[in-house]
Coordinates of C-alpha atoms and ligand atoms in Angstrom, one line a residue:
M30 CA 0.0 0.0 0.0
R31 CA 1.2 3.5 -0.7
I32 CA -0.3 6.6 0.9
E33 CA 1.0 10.1 0.0
K34 CA 0.0 13.5 1.2
N35 CA -0.3 16.7 -0.9
F36 CA 0.6 14.6 -4.0
S37 CA 1.1 15.8 -7.5
L38 CA -1.2 14.1 -10.1
K39 CA 0.8 15.2 -13.1
D40 CA 1.8 11.6 -13.9
H41 CA -1.7 10.3 -13.1
N42 CA -3.6 12.3 -15.8
T43 CA -2.8 12.1 -19.5
F44 CA -3.4 15.8 -19.9
H45 CA -0.4 16.1 -17.5
L46 CA -2.1 18.8 -15.5
P47 CA 0.0 19.7 -12.4
V48 CA -2.9 19.5 -10.0
R49 CA -2.4 18.2 -6.5
T50 CA -4.5 15.9 -4.3
R51 CA -4.7 16.2 -0.5
W52 CA -4.3 12.4 -0.3
F53 CA -3.3 9.7 -2.8
M54 CA -3.6 6.1 -2.0
E55 CA -2.7 2.9 -4.0
Y56 CA -3.7 -0.5 -2.8
D57 CA -2.2 -3.9 -3.7
N58 CA -5.0 -6.1 -2.5
E59 CA -8.6 -5.9 -1.3
D60 CA -7.8 -6.0 2.4
E61 CA -5.8 -2.7 2.0
L62 CA -8.7 -1.2 0.1
G63 CA -11.1 -2.4 2.8
R64 CA -9.0 -0.7 5.5
I65 CA -9.2 2.6 3.7
L66 CA -12.9 2.4 3.0
R67 CA -13.5 1.7 6.7
D68 CA -11.3 4.5 8.0
E69 CA -13.4 7.2 9.6
Y70 CA -11.1 10.0 8.6
F71 CA -11.1 9.0 4.9
Q72 CA -14.8 8.4 5.0
E73 CA -15.4 12.1 5.7
L74 CA -13.4 13.1 2.6
R75 CA -14.4 13.5 -1.0
S76 CA -13.0 10.5 -2.8
L77 CA -12.3 9.6 -6.4
H78 CA -11.1 6.3 -7.9
I79 CA -8.9 6.6 -10.9
G80 CA -7.4 4.3 -13.5
A81 CA -4.6 5.6 -15.7
G82 CA -6.2 9.0 -15.8
S83 CA -6.7 8.9 -19.5
N84 CA -10.2 10.2 -19.4
L85 CA -10.1 12.8 -16.7
L86 CA -9.9 16.6 -16.7
F87 CA -8.9 18.1 -13.4
V88 CA -10.0 21.8 -13.2
A89 CA -8.6 22.4 -9.7
D90 CA -6.6 20.7 -6.9
F91 CA -8.5 17.8 -5.4
N92 CA -9.4 18.4 -1.7
G93 CA -9.9 14.7 -0.8
I94 CA -8.5 11.3 -1.5
I95 CA -7.6 9.8 -4.8
V96 CA -7.5 6.0 -4.8
H97 CA -5.8 3.8 -7.4
S98 CA -5.7 0.0 -7.7
R99 CA -2.5 -1.8 -8.3
I100 CA -4.2 -5.2 -8.7
R101 CA -3.2 -6.5 -12.0
G102 CA -3.1 -9.9 -13.6
I103 CA -4.7 -11.8 -16.4
R104 CA -5.8 -15.4 -16.0
V105 CA -8.0 -17.9 -17.8
A106 CA -11.1 -18.3 -15.6
R107 CA -13.0 -20.8 -17.8
E108 CA -12.6 -22.4 -21.2
T109 CA -14.9 -24.2 -23.6
D110 CA -14.2 -25.6 -27.1
T111 CA -15.3 -22.2 -28.6
E112 CA -14.7 -19.6 -25.9
V113 CA -12.2 -18.4 -23.3
I114 CA -13.2 -16.4 -20.3
L115 CA -10.4 -14.2 -19.0
R116 CA -10.4 -12.7 -15.5
I117 CA -8.5 -9.4 -15.4
G118 CA -7.4 -7.2 -12.5
A119 CA -8.8 -3.7 -12.8
A120 CA -5.4 -2.1 -12.9
E121 CA -4.2 -4.2 -15.9
P122 CA -3.3 -1.9 -18.8
W123 CA -6.0 -2.5 -21.4
D124 CA -3.6 -2.8 -24.3
D125 CA -1.7 -5.6 -22.5
V126 CA -5.0 -7.4 -22.3
V127 CA -5.5 -6.9 -26.1
R128 CA -2.0 -8.2 -26.8
Y129 CA -2.4 -11.2 -24.5
A130 CA -5.6 -12.1 -26.4
V131 CA -4.4 -11.6 -30.0
S132 CA -1.0 -13.3 -29.4
R133 CA -3.0 -16.5 -28.6
G134 CA -5.3 -16.0 -31.6
W135 CA -8.4 -15.3 -29.4
G136 CA -10.8 -12.9 -31.1
G137 CA -13.1 -10.2 -29.9
I138 CA -11.0 -7.2 -28.7
E139 CA -8.4 -6.8 -31.5
N140 CA -10.2 -3.7 -32.9
L141 CA -9.7 -2.1 -29.4
S142 CA -5.9 -2.1 -29.6
H143 CA -3.6 0.8 -28.5
I144 CA -6.3 2.4 -26.3
P145 CA -4.8 4.0 -23.2
G146 CA -6.1 3.2 -19.8
E147 CA -6.8 0.2 -17.5
A148 CA -9.2 -2.7 -17.7
G149 CA -11.5 -1.5 -14.9
A150 CA -11.9 2.0 -16.5
A151 CA -12.4 0.3 -19.9
A152 CA -15.6 -1.3 -18.4
V153 CA -16.8 1.9 -16.7
Q154 CA -16.3 3.9 -20.0
N155 CA -17.3 1.1 -22.3
I156 CA -14.4 2.0 -24.6
G157 CA -15.0 1.5 -28.3
A158 CA -13.3 1.8 -31.6
Y159 CA -13.5 0.6 -35.2
G160 CA -17.0 -0.8 -34.8
V161 CA -16.5 -2.7 -31.5
E162 CA -17.2 -1.8 -27.9
A163 CA -15.6 -3.5 -24.9
G164 CA -19.1 -4.1 -23.4
E165 CA -19.9 -6.6 -26.2
R166 CA -17.1 -8.8 -24.7
I167 CA -17.6 -8.2 -21.0
D168 CA -19.1 -11.3 -19.4
S169 CA -19.3 -9.7 -15.9
V170 CA -17.4 -7.4 -13.5
A171 CA -16.7 -7.8 -9.8
A172 CA -17.2 -4.7 -7.8
I173 CA -17.2 -3.4 -4.2
H174 CA -19.7 -0.9 -2.7
L175 CA -17.7 2.1 -1.4
Q176 CA -20.1 2.8 1.6
T177 CA -21.2 -0.7 2.6
G178 CA -18.2 -2.8 1.5
E179 CA -20.6 -5.2 -0.2
R180 CA -18.9 -7.2 -2.9
R181 CA -20.9 -8.5 -5.9
R182 CA -20.7 -9.5 -9.5
F183 CA -22.6 -7.6 -12.2
T184 CA -23.6 -9.4 -15.3
A185 CA -23.2 -7.7 -18.7
A186 CA -26.9 -6.8 -18.7
E187 CA -26.6 -5.2 -15.2
C188 CA -23.7 -3.2 -16.5
A189 CA -26.1 -1.5 -18.9
F190 CA -23.5 -0.7 -21.5
G191 CA -24.3 2.0 -24.1
Y192 CA -22.1 4.3 -26.3
R193 CA -19.3 5.3 -23.9
Q194 CA -21.8 4.6 -21.1
S195 CA -22.5 2.1 -18.3
F196 CA -24.2 1.7 -15.0
F197 CA -20.9 2.7 -13.3
K198 CA -21.2 6.2 -14.8
T199 CA -24.7 6.7 -13.3
P200 CA -25.2 8.3 -9.8
A201 CA -26.0 4.9 -8.2
G202 CA -23.2 3.2 -10.1
R203 CA -20.5 5.7 -9.0
D204 CA -20.7 4.1 -5.5
W205 CA -19.3 0.8 -7.0
L206 CA -15.7 0.3 -7.5
I207 CA -14.6 -2.3 -10.1
L208 CA -12.1 -4.9 -8.9
S209 CA -11.9 -7.2 -11.9
V210 CA -13.4 -7.7 -15.3
R211 CA -14.3 -11.0 -17.0
L212 CA -14.0 -11.0 -20.8
R213 CA -15.5 -13.6 -23.1
L214 CA -13.3 -14.2 -26.1
S215 CA -13.7 -16.5 -29.2
R216 CA -11.2 -19.2 -29.9
T217 CA -12.1 -18.8 -33.6
F218 CA -11.2 -15.4 -34.9
V219 CA -13.8 -13.7 -37.1
P220 CA -12.5 -10.3 -38.3
R221 CA -14.8 -7.3 -37.7
L222 CA -14.0 -4.9 -40.6
D223 CA -17.1 -2.7 -40.7
Y224 CA -14.9 0.4 -40.9
A225 CA -13.8 1.1 -44.5
E226 CA -10.4 2.2 -43.2
L227 CA -9.8 -1.2 -41.8
R228 CA -11.4 -3.1 -44.6
T229 CA -9.1 -1.4 -47.2
A230 CA -5.9 -2.0 -45.1
L231 CA -6.7 -5.6 -44.4
A232 CA -8.1 -6.9 -47.6
M233 CA -6.0 -10.2 -47.5
P234 CA -6.7 -13.9 -47.0
G235 CA -5.8 -15.6 -43.8
L236 CA -6.0 -12.5 -41.6
T237 CA -5.0 -12.9 -38.0
A238 CA -6.1 -11.1 -34.8
V239 CA -2.5 -9.7 -34.4
Q240 CA -2.7 -8.2 -37.9
V241 CA -5.9 -6.4 -37.0
A242 CA -4.5 -5.1 -33.7
D243 CA -1.3 -4.0 -35.5
T244 CA -3.3 -2.1 -38.2
V245 CA -5.6 -0.4 -35.6
E246 CA -2.5 0.6 -33.7
A247 CA -0.9 2.1 -36.8
I248 CA -4.1 4.0 -37.7
R249 CA -4.4 5.4 -34.2
R250 CA -0.7 6.4 -34.1
S251 CA -1.1 8.2 -37.4
K252 CA -4.3 10.1 -36.3
L253 CA -4.0 10.6 -32.6
P254 CA -1.3 12.5 -30.7
D255 CA 0.6 10.3 -28.2
P256 CA -0.3 11.4 -24.6
A257 CA 3.2 10.5 -23.5
V258 CA 4.5 13.3 -25.7
L259 CA 1.6 15.7 -25.9
G260 CA -1.0 15.8 -23.1
N261 CA -4.5 14.8 -24.2
A262 CA -7.4 12.5 -23.3
G263 CA -8.3 11.1 -26.7
S264 CA -11.6 12.3 -28.1
F265 CA -12.7 15.2 -26.0
F266 CA -16.4 15.0 -27.1
H267 CA -18.8 12.2 -27.7
N268 CA -20.1 11.9 -31.3
P269 CA -23.6 13.4 -31.0
V270 CA -26.5 11.1 -31.7
V271 CA -29.3 12.8 -33.5
D272 CA -32.5 11.7 -35.3
G273 CA -33.0 11.2 -39.1
E274 CA -34.8 14.6 -39.5
T275 CA -31.9 16.4 -38.0
V276 CA -29.5 14.6 -40.4
E277 CA -31.7 15.6 -43.4
R278 CA -31.9 19.2 -42.2
L279 CA -28.1 19.4 -41.7
R280 CA -27.3 17.6 -45.0
R281 CA -29.4 20.2 -47.0
L282 CA -27.1 22.9 -45.6
H283 CA -23.9 20.8 -45.4
P284 CA -23.9 18.0 -48.1
G285 CA -20.6 16.5 -46.9
L286 CA -21.8 15.9 -43.4
P287 CA -20.8 12.3 -42.3
A288 CA -23.6 10.4 -40.4
H289 CA -23.7 6.7 -39.5
P290 CA -26.6 4.7 -38.1
A291 CA -26.1 4.5 -34.3
A292 CA -25.9 0.9 -33.3
G293 CA -28.5 -0.7 -31.1
D294 CA -31.1 2.0 -31.6
D295 CA -34.6 1.2 -32.8
T296 CA -37.1 3.2 -34.7
P297 CA -37.1 6.1 -35.4
A298 CA -33.5 5.5 -36.5
N299 CA -30.8 7.6 -34.8
F300 CA -27.5 8.6 -36.4
K301 CA -24.1 9.4 -35.0
L302 CA -22.5 12.5 -36.4
S303 CA -18.7 13.0 -36.4
A304 CA -17.9 15.5 -33.7
G305 CA -14.4 15.8 -35.3
W306 CA -16.0 16.8 -38.6
L307 CA -18.3 19.4 -37.0
I308 CA -15.4 21.0 -35.1
D309 CA -13.1 20.9 -38.1
A310 CA -15.8 22.6 -40.2
C311 CA -15.9 25.4 -37.6
G312 CA -12.2 26.0 -38.2
W313 CA -10.9 24.8 -34.9
K314 CA -8.4 22.2 -36.0
G315 CA -4.9 23.2 -35.1
H316 CA -6.2 26.3 -33.1
R317 CA -4.1 27.2 -30.1
E318 CA -4.8 29.5 -27.2
G319 CA -1.7 29.8 -25.0
D320 CA -0.9 26.1 -24.2
A321 CA -4.4 24.8 -24.7
G322 CA -5.2 23.7 -28.3
V323 CA -7.0 21.5 -30.7
S324 CA -4.8 18.9 -32.2
P325 CA -3.7 19.7 -35.8
R326 CA -4.0 16.0 -36.5
H327 CA -7.6 15.4 -35.2
A328 CA -10.1 18.0 -34.4
L329 CA -11.7 15.9 -31.7
V330 CA -8.6 15.9 -29.5
L331 CA -7.8 18.8 -27.2
V332 CA -4.2 19.0 -26.2
N333 CA -2.0 20.6 -23.5
Y334 CA 1.2 22.0 -25.1
G335 CA 2.8 22.2 -21.7
E336 CA 1.5 24.7 -19.2
A337 CA -2.2 24.7 -19.8
T338 CA -4.5 24.4 -16.8
G339 CA -7.7 22.4 -16.7
R340 CA -9.5 25.7 -16.7
D341 CA -7.8 26.7 -20.0
I342 CA -8.8 23.4 -21.6
L343 CA -12.4 23.7 -20.3
H344 CA -12.6 27.3 -21.5
L345 CA -11.5 26.2 -25.0
A346 CA -13.9 23.3 -24.9
R347 CA -16.8 25.6 -24.1
R348 CA -15.9 27.9 -27.0
I349 CA -15.9 25.0 -29.3
Q350 CA -19.3 23.8 -28.0
D351 CA -20.7 27.2 -28.5
S352 CA -19.5 27.5 -32.1
V353 CA -20.7 24.0 -33.1
Q354 CA -24.1 24.8 -31.4
E355 CA -24.3 28.1 -33.3
R356 CA -23.4 26.8 -36.7
F357 CA -25.1 23.4 -36.7
G358 CA -27.6 23.6 -33.8
V359 CA -25.9 20.4 -32.3
Q360 CA -24.8 20.1 -28.7
L361 CA -21.4 18.5 -28.0
R362 CA -21.0 16.6 -24.7
P363 CA -17.5 16.2 -23.2
E364 CA -16.3 12.6 -23.0
P365 CA -13.7 13.0 -20.2
V366 CA -14.9 13.2 -16.6
V367 CA -14.5 16.8 -15.6
I368 CA -13.4 17.1 -11.9
L369 CA -14.3 20.5 -10.6
Ligands
EPU16 N1 -13.0 14.2 -39.1 C1 -12.8 15.4 -39.7 N2 -11.7 16.2 -39.2 C2 -10.9 15.7 -38.2 C3 -11.2 14.4 -37.6 C4 -12.2 13.7 -38.1 O1 -13.5 15.9 -40.6 O2 -10.0 16.4 -37.8 C5 -14.2 13.4 -39.7 C6 -13.8 12.6 -40.9 O3 -14.9 12.6 -41.7 C7 -13.7 11.2 -40.3 C8 -14.8 11.2 -39.2 O4 -14.7 12.6 -38.7 O5 -14.0 10.2 -41.3 C9 -14.5 10.2 -38.1 O6 -13.2 10.4 -37.6 P1 -12.5 9.1 -36.9 O7 -12.6 7.9 -37.8 O8 -11.1 9.6 -36.5 O9 -13.4 8.7 -35.7 P2 -14.1 9.6 -34.6 O10 -15.6 9.4 -34.8 O11 -13.6 11.0 -34.6 C10 -14.4 7.7 -32.8 C11 -14.0 7.5 -31.4 C12 -12.6 7.2 -31.2 C13 -12.2 5.9 -32.0 C14 -12.6 6.2 -33.5 C15 -12.4 4.9 -34.3 C16 -15.7 8.8 -30.2 C17 -15.9 10.0 -29.3 N3 -14.4 8.7 -30.6 O12 -13.7 8.9 -33.2 O13 -12.3 7.0 -29.8 O14 -10.9 5.6 -31.9 O15 -14.0 6.6 -33.6 O16 -13.5 4.1 -34.1 O17 -16.6 8.0 -30.3 C18 -11.7 8.1 -27.8 O18 -12.8 7.8 -27.4 O19 -10.8 8.7 -27.1 C19 -11.3 7.7 -29.2 C20 -10.2 8.0 -29.7

């Protein structure tokens, strides 16, 4: 266990914001976590559980306790002729899980390669890319209730996954801390190449899961700035989901507007717009205000060139939201959790 006072979070948020927390605690097993949860002093404080900090925007110092798991590990929990169930500690880096799976030829999460963050947070956020969401492969998660200490397993249905959404992001769900995640992978690999970019790059016979993961990684490296080099939290906004009428109205004014049917929605059909396209069309790509900016490589990614504060990033985000609202009448919602 590690407990630090007045601790800098600069290396615990991928925007590299130099905010401090009153307390920082890392636990190596559930007993240590239990001790902290039962401690009367810490119970009085505001608390926040973080993963790798790849989806957080700290706007100010944190006057409370930040808790981080160090419980890692990937093991096979169950196998059948067709499937493998992996049990993964919440602190396991997500991309290590992907590499573990693809190197064994197990299919299901290869499209989610090279996404920063840890396995527990991947479930909270229901990370997604290239037509696949983590929630499709999550069998269940084990979680502990922060107030009562109750430990229970949530089935995939109880996790209520949606686009970058789960039960764990709702007010009731925020009281549950994920300890481990079970993933259901296929022994037979069936490529998911719904995205034209992937289909074109991978038009070859005998495709392997490793090749898909490598190609996704290469695409991501070419499009998205590396948070180790330039502070960012990936997509800063959700792609807005709108109805068909809105798409028609917008397409009359902006014929090039990309819109894709939003998965899992029933009638009337909903469509996902590309927030990156909307922001780009408003002229923000590459824009810089002090050390806060919009990546010149991808309009959906806000970046910290060095000394930006969370407030600077948030201020820029609000200006972008206003301009997209004014030009297209569409509201953008931030994807990272903003910690005020
Ligand atoms: N576009 C522009 N200008 C830009 C960037 C994008 O016009 O600067 C337009 C293009 O038309 C492009 C379209 O937007 O074809 C979509 O862009 P991209 O394929 O990069 O995907 P995205 O919709 O911007 C989403 C996810 C990403 C995920 C990719 C691939 C969200 C909020 N973001 O981005 O996830 O990797 O699809 O599936 O859903 C993340 O969540 O941090 C993230 C990177």
